[in-house]
mmCIF file of C-alpha atoms in Angstrom:
data_model
loop_
_atom_site.group_PDB
_atom_site.id
_atom_site.type_symbol
_atom_site.label_atom_id
_atom_site.label_comp_id
_atom_site.label_asym_id
_atom_site.label_seq_id
_atom_site.Cartn_x
_atom_site.Cartn_y
_atom_site.Cartn_z
ATOM 1 C CA MET A 245 121.591 103.665 111.944
ATOM 2 C CA SER A 246 123.522 100.415 112.176
ATOM 3 C CA SER A 247 127.288 99.969 112.274
ATOM 4 C CA PRO A 248 129.346 100.703 109.118
ATOM 5 C CA LEU A 249 129.924 96.956 108.632
ATOM 6 C CA VAL A 250 126.180 96.215 108.568
ATOM 7 C CA ILE A 251 125.508 99.185 106.274
ATOM 8 C CA PHE A 252 128.139 98.194 103.705
ATOM 9 C CA GLN A 253 127.012 94.576 103.826
ATOM 10 C CA ALA A 254 123.507 95.796 103.015
ATOM 11 C CA LEU A 255 124.834 97.826 100.084
ATOM 12 C CA ALA A 256 126.886 94.924 98.677
ATOM 13 C CA ASP A 257 124.116 94.032 96.225
ATOM 14 C CA GLN A 258 123.085 95.722 92.995
ATOM 15 C CA THR A 259 119.347 95.425 93.653
ATOM 16 C CA ARG A 260 119.647 97.062 97.056
ATOM 17 C CA LEU A 261 121.694 99.894 95.587
ATOM 18 C CA ARG A 262 118.975 100.342 92.958
ATOM 19 C CA ILE A 263 116.285 100.419 95.667
ATOM 20 C CA LEU A 264 118.194 103.050 97.623
ATOM 21 C CA ALA A 265 118.657 105.182 94.502
ATOM 22 C CA LEU A 266 114.940 105.033 93.693
ATOM 23 C CA LEU A 267 113.908 105.951 97.245
ATOM 24 C CA ARG A 268 116.254 108.938 97.167
ATOM 25 C CA ASP A 269 114.008 110.189 94.369
ATOM 26 C CA MET A 270 110.582 109.520 95.934
ATOM 27 C CA GLU A 271 108.632 107.324 98.331
ATOM 28 C CA LEU A 272 107.441 104.092 96.716
ATOM 29 C CA SER A 273 105.302 101.128 97.634
ATOM 30 C CA VAL A 274 106.754 97.628 97.513
ATOM 31 C CA GLY A 275 104.619 96.928 94.445
ATOM 32 C CA GLU A 276 105.878 100.052 92.669
ATOM 33 C CA LEU A 277 109.479 99.104 93.445
ATOM 34 C CA ALA A 278 108.909 95.635 92.026
ATOM 35 C CA GLN A 279 107.441 97.194 88.881
ATOM 36 C CA VAL A 280 110.453 99.451 88.308
ATOM 37 C CA LEU A 281 113.020 96.780 89.183
ATOM 38 C CA GLY A 282 111.302 94.092 87.110
ATOM 39 C CA GLN A 283 111.382 91.670 90.048
ATOM 40 C CA SER A 284 108.825 89.811 92.145
ATOM 41 C CA GLN A 285 107.367 91.455 95.245
ATOM 42 C CA PRO A 286 108.611 88.673 97.580
ATOM 43 C CA GLY A 287 112.115 89.118 96.180
ATOM 44 C CA VAL A 288 111.996 92.886 96.608
ATOM 45 C CA SER A 289 110.625 92.452 100.134
ATOM 46 C CA ARG A 290 113.693 90.376 101.106
ATOM 47 C CA HIS A 291 116.005 93.152 99.955
ATOM 48 C CA VAL A 292 113.853 95.753 101.717
ATOM 49 C CA LYS A 293 114.125 93.824 104.992
ATOM 50 C CA ILE A 294 117.927 93.976 104.837
ATOM 51 C CA LEU A 295 117.918 97.724 104.144
ATOM 52 C CA VAL A 296 115.470 98.311 107.001
ATOM 53 C CA GLN A 297 117.634 96.309 109.399
ATOM 54 C CA ALA A 298 120.620 98.423 108.352
ATOM 55 C CA GLY A 299 118.690 101.581 109.231
ATOM 56 C CA LEU A 300 118.831 102.907 105.672
ATOM 57 C CA ILE A 301 115.123 102.835 104.858
ATOM 58 C CA THR A 302 111.871 102.743 106.788
ATOM 59 C CA ARG A 303 108.528 101.196 105.943
ATOM 60 C CA ARG A 304 105.016 102.082 107.025
ATOM 61 C CA LYS A 305 101.610 100.572 106.410
ATOM 62 C CA GLU A 306 98.921 102.668 104.718
ATOM 63 C CA GLY A 307 95.684 100.704 104.360
ATOM 64 C CA ASN A 308 96.612 97.596 102.374
ATOM 65 C CA TRP A 309 99.771 99.239 101.027
ATOM 66 C CA VAL A 310 103.302 99.321 102.460
ATOM 67 C CA PHE A 311 105.317 102.428 101.576
ATOM 68 C CA LEU A 312 109.071 102.795 101.786
ATOM 69 C CA ALA A 313 111.214 105.878 102.347
ATOM 70 C CA LEU A 314 114.747 106.791 103.366
ATOM 71 C CA ASP A 315 115.397 106.572 107.102
ATOM 72 C CA ASN A 316 117.457 109.388 108.627
ATOM 73 C CA PRO A 317 118.610 110.812 105.265
ATOM 74 C CA GLU A 318 120.483 113.615 107.040
ATOM 75 C CA LYS A 319 122.644 111.169 109.015
ATOM 76 C CA ALA A 320 123.263 109.114 105.890
ATOM 77 C CA ALA A 321 124.182 112.155 103.775
ATOM 78 C CA PRO A 322 127.962 111.373 103.791
ATOM 79 C CA LEU A 323 127.144 107.890 102.526
ATOM 80 C CA TYR A 324 125.048 109.237 99.648
ATOM 81 C CA THR A 325 127.732 111.794 98.805
ATOM 82 C CA MET A 326 130.219 108.948 98.465
ATOM 83 C CA ILE A 327 127.836 106.913 96.288
ATOM 84 C CA ASP A 328 127.319 109.916 94.026
ATOM 85 C CA GLN A 329 131.060 109.972 93.323
ATOM 86 C CA TRP A 330 131.015 106.447 91.917
ATOM 87 C CA PRO A 331 130.950 105.918 88.120
ATOM 88 C CA ALA A 332 127.484 106.271 86.580
ATOM 89 C CA ASP A 333 125.554 102.988 86.449
ATOM 90 C CA PRO A 334 123.423 102.479 83.285
ATOM 91 C CA GLU A 335 120.985 100.342 85.276
ATOM 92 C CA LEU A 336 120.300 103.209 87.695
ATOM 93 C CA ALA A 337 119.674 105.539 84.763
ATOM 94 C CA ALA A 338 117.232 103.027 83.277
ATOM 95 C CA ASP A 339 115.457 102.715 86.647
ATOM 96 C CA ALA A 340 115.051 106.492 86.778
ATOM 97 C CA GLN A 341 113.365 106.384 83.368
ATOM 98 C CA ARG A 342 111.069 103.527 84.387
ATOM 99 C CA LEU A 343 110.089 105.546 87.439
ATOM 100 C CA GLY A 344 108.140 107.735 85.026
ATOM 101 C CA SER A 345 105.637 104.908 84.566
ATOM 102 C CA VAL A 346 104.946 104.942 88.313
ATOM 103 C CA ARG A 347 104.307 108.680 88.224
ATOM 104 C CA ALA A 348 101.980 108.196 85.237
ATOM 105 C CA ALA A 349 100.075 105.401 87.010
ATOM 106 C CA ARG A 350 99.579 107.548 90.108
ATOM 107 C CA THR A 351 98.269 110.404 87.986
ATOM 108 C CA ALA A 352 95.846 108.092 86.169
ATOM 109 C CA GLU A 353 94.564 106.715 89.486
ATOM 110 C CA ALA A 354 93.927 110.214 90.783
ATOM 111 C CA GLU A 355 92.070 111.167 87.601
ATOM 112 C CA ASP A 356 89.906 108.024 87.856
ATOM 113 C CA TYR A 357 89.064 108.854 91.472
ATOM 114 C CA PHE A 358 88.014 112.404 90.643
ATOM 115 C CA GLU A 359 85.980 111.235 87.666
ATOM 116 C CA ALA A 360 84.134 108.695 89.825
ATOM 117 C CA HIS A 361 83.292 111.361 92.431
ATOM 118 C CA ALA A 362 82.858 114.326 90.095
ATOM 119 C CA ALA A 363 79.090 114.659 90.451
ATOM 120 C CA GLN A 364 79.202 114.597 94.253
ATOM 121 C CA TRP A 365 82.087 117.040 94.447
ATOM 122 C CA ASP A 366 80.594 119.423 91.912
ATOM 123 C CA ALA A 367 77.367 119.590 93.915
ATOM 124 C CA ILE A 368 79.085 120.611 97.149
ATOM 125 C CA ARG A 369 81.564 122.884 95.354
ATOM 126 C CA SER A 370 78.688 124.939 93.940
ATOM 127 C CA LEU A 371 77.875 126.008 97.501
ATOM 128 C CA HIS A 372 81.427 127.080 98.322
ATOM 129 C CA VAL A 373 83.120 130.426 98.085
ATOM 130 C CA ALA A 374 85.380 130.377 94.996
ATOM 131 C CA GLN A 375 88.569 128.414 95.656
ATOM 132 C CA GLN A 376 90.827 131.223 94.465
ATOM 133 C CA ASP A 377 89.219 133.601 96.980
ATOM 134 C CA VAL A 378 89.765 131.162 99.834
ATOM 135 C CA GLU A 379 93.368 130.520 98.834
ATOM 136 C CA SER A 380 94.030 134.228 98.525
ATOM 137 C CA ALA A 381 92.730 134.717 102.075
ATOM 138 C CA ILE A 382 94.918 131.850 103.306
ATOM 139 C CA ARG A 383 97.979 133.489 101.776
ATOM 140 C CA ARG A 384 97.118 136.828 103.390
ATOM 141 C CA LEU A 385 96.807 135.299 106.847
ATOM 142 C CA ILE A 386 99.966 133.208 106.590
ATOM 143 C CA GLY A 387 102.045 135.951 104.985
ATOM 144 C CA THR A 388 105.304 135.488 103.143
ATOM 145 C CA GLN A 389 107.527 134.419 106.017
ATOM 146 C CA ALA A 390 109.432 131.145 105.716
ATOM 147 C CA ILE A 391 107.840 128.031 107.238
ATOM 148 C CA THR A 392 110.158 125.507 108.857
ATOM 149 C CA HIS A 393 107.671 122.621 109.095
ATOM 150 C CA LEU A 394 104.161 122.772 107.663
ATOM 151 C CA VAL A 395 101.645 120.163 108.847
ATOM 152 C CA ASP A 396 98.374 119.785 106.926
ATOM 153 C CA ILE A 397 95.862 117.890 109.056
ATOM 154 C CA GLY A 398 93.270 116.187 106.861
ATOM 155 C CA THR A 399 95.272 116.921 103.728
ATOM 156 C CA GLY A 400 92.765 115.418 101.279
ATOM 157 C CA THR A 401 94.143 116.043 97.801
ATOM 158 C CA GLY A 402 97.249 117.773 99.165
ATOM 159 C CA ARG A 403 96.223 121.142 97.740
ATOM 160 C CA MET A 404 97.332 123.123 100.808
ATOM 161 C CA LEU A 405 100.781 121.538 100.665
ATOM 162 C CA GLU A 406 101.017 122.480 97.005
ATOM 163 C CA LEU A 407 99.842 126.033 97.697
ATOM 164 C CA LEU A 408 102.348 126.711 100.456
ATOM 165 C CA ALA A 409 105.278 124.619 99.185
ATOM 166 C CA PRO A 410 107.303 127.625 97.942
ATOM 167 C CA GLN A 411 107.786 128.928 101.488
ATOM 168 C CA ALA A 412 107.928 125.630 103.431
ATOM 169 C CA ALA A 413 111.238 123.923 104.136
ATOM 170 C CA SER A 414 109.484 120.666 105.043
ATOM 171 C CA MET A 415 105.870 119.517 104.743
ATOM 172 C CA THR A 416 103.796 116.684 106.169
ATOM 173 C CA GLY A 417 100.210 115.887 105.253
ATOM 174 C CA PHE A 418 98.029 113.579 107.353
ATOM 175 C CA ASP A 419 94.794 111.900 106.302
ATOM 176 C CA ARG A 420 92.904 108.891 107.615
ATOM 177 C CA SER A 421 91.927 107.731 104.106
ATOM 178 C CA PRO A 422 94.496 105.666 102.148
ATOM 179 C CA ALA A 423 92.544 106.440 98.953
ATOM 180 C CA MET A 424 92.873 110.191 99.485
ATOM 181 C CA LEU A 425 96.560 109.830 100.326
ATOM 182 C CA ARG A 426 97.092 108.075 96.992
ATOM 183 C CA VAL A 427 95.303 110.933 95.242
ATOM 184 C CA ALA A 428 97.432 113.492 97.090
ATOM 185 C CA ARG A 429 100.599 111.561 96.330
ATOM 186 C CA ALA A 430 99.765 111.505 92.617
ATOM 187 C CA LYS A 431 98.976 115.224 92.480
ATOM 188 C CA LEU A 432 102.065 116.249 94.418
ATOM 189 C CA THR A 433 104.260 113.965 92.342
ATOM 190 C CA ALA A 434 102.881 115.565 89.173
ATOM 191 C CA ALA A 435 103.675 118.977 90.685
ATOM 192 C CA GLY A 436 107.273 117.958 91.401
ATOM 193 C CA LEU A 437 106.714 117.932 95.169
ATOM 194 C CA GLU A 438 107.889 114.435 96.078
ATOM 195 C CA ARG A 439 109.596 115.976 99.133
ATOM 196 C CA ALA A 440 106.191 116.334 100.821
ATOM 197 C CA ALA A 441 105.653 113.531 103.352
ATOM 198 C CA LEU A 442 102.178 111.981 103.293
ATOM 199 C CA ARG A 443 101.088 109.837 106.226
ATOM 200 C CA GLN A 444 98.007 108.019 107.395
ATOM 201 C CA GLY A 445 97.179 109.380 110.812
ATOM 202 C CA ASP A 446 94.545 110.050 113.454
ATOM 203 C CA LEU A 447 93.995 113.773 113.989
ATOM 204 C CA TYR A 448 93.308 113.066 117.666
ATOM 205 C CA ALA A 449 96.759 111.466 118.068
ATOM 206 C CA LEU A 450 99.129 112.758 115.408
ATOM 207 C CA PRO A 451 102.336 110.694 115.107
ATOM 208 C CA LEU A 452 104.528 113.737 115.722
ATOM 209 C CA PRO A 453 106.400 114.892 118.810
ATOM 210 C CA ALA A 454 105.384 118.028 120.675
ATOM 211 C CA GLU A 455 106.559 121.342 119.191
ATOM 212 C CA ALA A 456 107.310 119.700 115.817
ATOM 213 C CA ALA A 457 105.677 122.325 113.562
ATOM 214 C CA ASP A 458 105.554 126.073 113.258
ATOM 215 C CA LEU A 459 102.397 126.056 111.092
ATOM 216 C CA ALA A 460 99.478 123.613 111.106
ATOM 217 C CA LEU A 461 96.353 123.766 108.940
ATOM 218 C CA MET A 462 92.885 122.239 109.099
ATOM 219 C CA HIS A 463 91.240 123.162 105.804
ATOM 220 C CA GLN A 464 87.570 122.129 105.583
ATOM 221 C CA VAL A 465 88.184 119.352 108.099
ATOM 222 C CA LEU A 466 86.637 120.423 111.399
ATOM 223 C CA HIS A 467 82.993 120.138 110.268
ATOM 224 C CA ALA A 468 83.545 116.390 109.719
ATOM 225 C CA VAL A 469 85.131 115.821 113.145
ATOM 226 C CA GLN A 470 83.147 114.405 116.076
ATOM 227 C CA HIS A 471 85.171 116.253 118.730
ATOM 228 C CA PRO A 472 86.499 119.583 117.396
ATOM 229 C CA ALA A 473 87.931 120.709 120.736
ATOM 230 C CA ALA A 474 90.074 117.568 121.011
ATOM 231 C CA ALA A 475 91.281 117.957 117.407
ATOM 232 C CA ILE A 476 92.311 121.573 118.036
ATOM 233 C CA SER A 477 94.047 120.602 121.278
ATOM 234 C CA GLU A 478 96.072 117.940 119.467
ATOM 235 C CA ALA A 479 96.989 120.383 116.697
ATOM 236 C CA ALA A 480 98.152 122.857 119.351
ATOM 237 C CA ARG A 481 100.316 120.161 120.946
ATOM 238 C CA ILE A 482 102.522 119.849 117.861
ATOM 239 C CA LEU A 483 103.081 123.628 117.566
ATOM 240 C CA SER A 484 106.342 125.181 118.652
ATOM 241 C CA PRO A 485 106.115 128.293 120.882
ATOM 242 C CA GLY A 486 104.724 131.065 118.717
ATOM 243 C CA GLY A 487 103.586 128.485 116.145
ATOM 244 C CA ARG A 488 100.322 129.047 114.302
ATOM 245 C CA LEU A 489 97.194 126.999 113.614
ATOM 246 C CA LEU A 490 94.954 128.016 110.698
ATOM 247 C CA ILE A 491 91.408 126.679 110.569
ATOM 248 C CA VAL A 492 89.321 127.152 107.435
ATOM 249 C CA ASP A 493 85.699 126.060 107.695
ATOM 250 C CA PHE A 494 82.079 127.108 107.375
ATOM 251 C CA ALA A 495 80.247 129.664 109.459
ATOM 252 C CA PRO A 496 76.964 128.394 110.974
ATOM 253 C CA HIS A 497 74.426 127.534 108.249
ATOM 254 C CA PRO A 498 70.962 125.918 107.966
ATOM 255 C CA ARG A 499 71.770 123.293 105.289
ATOM 256 C CA GLU A 500 71.025 120.121 107.249
ATOM 257 C CA THR A 501 71.118 118.029 104.049
ATOM 258 C CA LEU A 502 74.906 118.237 104.186
ATOM 259 C CA ARG A 503 74.898 115.946 107.218
ATOM 260 C CA ASP A 504 73.469 113.027 105.245
ATOM 261 C CA ALA A 505 74.742 113.784 101.754
ATOM 262 C CA HIS A 506 78.314 114.768 102.643
ATOM 263 C CA ALA A 507 78.941 113.420 106.158
ATOM 264 C CA HIS A 508 79.047 116.852 107.805
ATOM 265 C CA VAL A 509 78.895 116.368 111.573
ATOM 266 C CA HIS A 510 78.595 120.088 112.325
ATOM 267 C CA ALA A 511 76.640 122.791 110.502
ATOM 268 C CA GLY A 512 79.493 125.293 110.677
ATOM 269 C CA PHE A 513 81.119 127.053 113.623
ATOM 270 C CA SER A 514 80.669 130.392 115.313
ATOM 271 C CA ASP A 515 83.480 132.760 116.152
ATOM 272 C CA THR A 516 82.757 132.197 119.836
ATOM 273 C CA GLN A 517 83.138 128.430 119.515
ATOM 274 C CA ILE A 518 86.497 128.566 117.755
ATOM 275 C CA ARG A 519 87.881 131.238 120.074
ATOM 276 C CA GLY A 520 86.825 129.179 123.074
ATOM 277 C CA TRP A 521 88.505 126.040 121.787
ATOM 278 C CA PHE A 522 91.617 128.036 120.938
ATOM 279 C CA HIS A 523 91.727 129.423 124.485
ATOM 280 C CA ASP A 524 91.345 125.953 126.022
ATOM 281 C CA ALA A 525 94.203 124.660 123.833
ATOM 282 C CA GLY A 526 96.558 127.484 124.813
ATOM 283 C CA LEU A 527 96.140 129.450 121.595
ATOM 284 C CA ALA A 528 95.349 133.119 121.117
ATOM 285 C CA CYS A 529 93.061 133.956 118.198
ATOM 286 C CA ALA A 530 95.248 136.376 116.271
ATOM 287 C CA GLN A 531 93.276 137.043 113.073
ATOM 288 C CA THR A 532 90.037 136.107 111.346
ATOM 289 C CA ILE A 533 88.610 136.543 107.847
ATOM 290 C CA ARG A 534 85.017 136.114 106.683
ATOM 291 C CA LEU A 535 84.207 135.223 103.056
ATOM 292 C CA GLU A 536 80.534 135.554 102.158
ATOM 293 C CA GLY A 537 78.870 133.017 99.867
ATOM 294 C CA PRO A 538 76.034 130.454 99.701
ATOM 295 C CA LEU A 539 78.031 128.814 102.481
ATOM 296 C CA THR A 540 80.025 131.508 104.251
ATOM 297 C CA VAL A 541 83.639 130.494 104.896
ATOM 298 C CA ARG A 542 85.565 131.626 107.957
ATOM 299 C CA LEU A 543 89.313 131.577 108.544
ATOM 300 C CA TRP A 544 90.683 131.628 112.090
ATOM 301 C CA MET A 545 94.401 131.985 112.835
ATOM 302 C CA GLY A 546 95.503 130.929 116.297
ATOM 303 C CA ARG A 547 98.976 131.411 117.768
ATOM 304 C CA ARG A 548 100.460 129.303 120.538
ATOM 305 C CA LEU A 549 101.106 131.388 123.612
#
């Protein structure tokens, strides 16, 4: 963070205080901020630049979108405590109400996406083991212990973050697709889980330091990956000692049509393959579960040695 003088200069403007208040509630794009504030995007961008320079917020590019979030909220906590003691501002209350339109727009976008892809998704879903059975198995393997930092690699719709949110102190979901991240953001917002961080990222080079997570997941991701061993090795890198990696994917199957119709690179994985990749990445295969179905699903839990 910058010096106190720079910080208070940045806050000496009503619009910038409004931006900070909105971002304390949830991550927003520049366009969404402009919508809530009733101002032009170039004007909002000028205010954003000042707040970024003061170290109060951070911005990141996601496809053609730029998203904004608080930067170092823990370090700035005394500042926010002080702001909360100030008299209530009617404009901030009105902004909070207008934020509901952003949540509604995100939900509508997610619904449109699912409707456009419903036929394709229904076809592949008919081959799967029932979702509730898979999620029940995931819960059994993970157990009820508290999770300090959950990382969902290839988060898709964000369902795994939603499933495990009650026991996770912090959560980060990575996906390479900006469209899927927008869907996940809408679904998690509707579920009241704005605290989940969603990031565009390469699963071969996750933008996280080593030992950053105590639980990582790859749910129905590995079959679409060109180099599974490298993806598992990178997931292992971010695990703290004793941290766990859960892989959920298909057992070997003969349905070659999935390669063309649904971009499957691999026709499932054997127990030997996964255990070998775990070993090479410094993980011990602790538990496995097999769920029979038209496409048999396997769950492998690895623990960092």
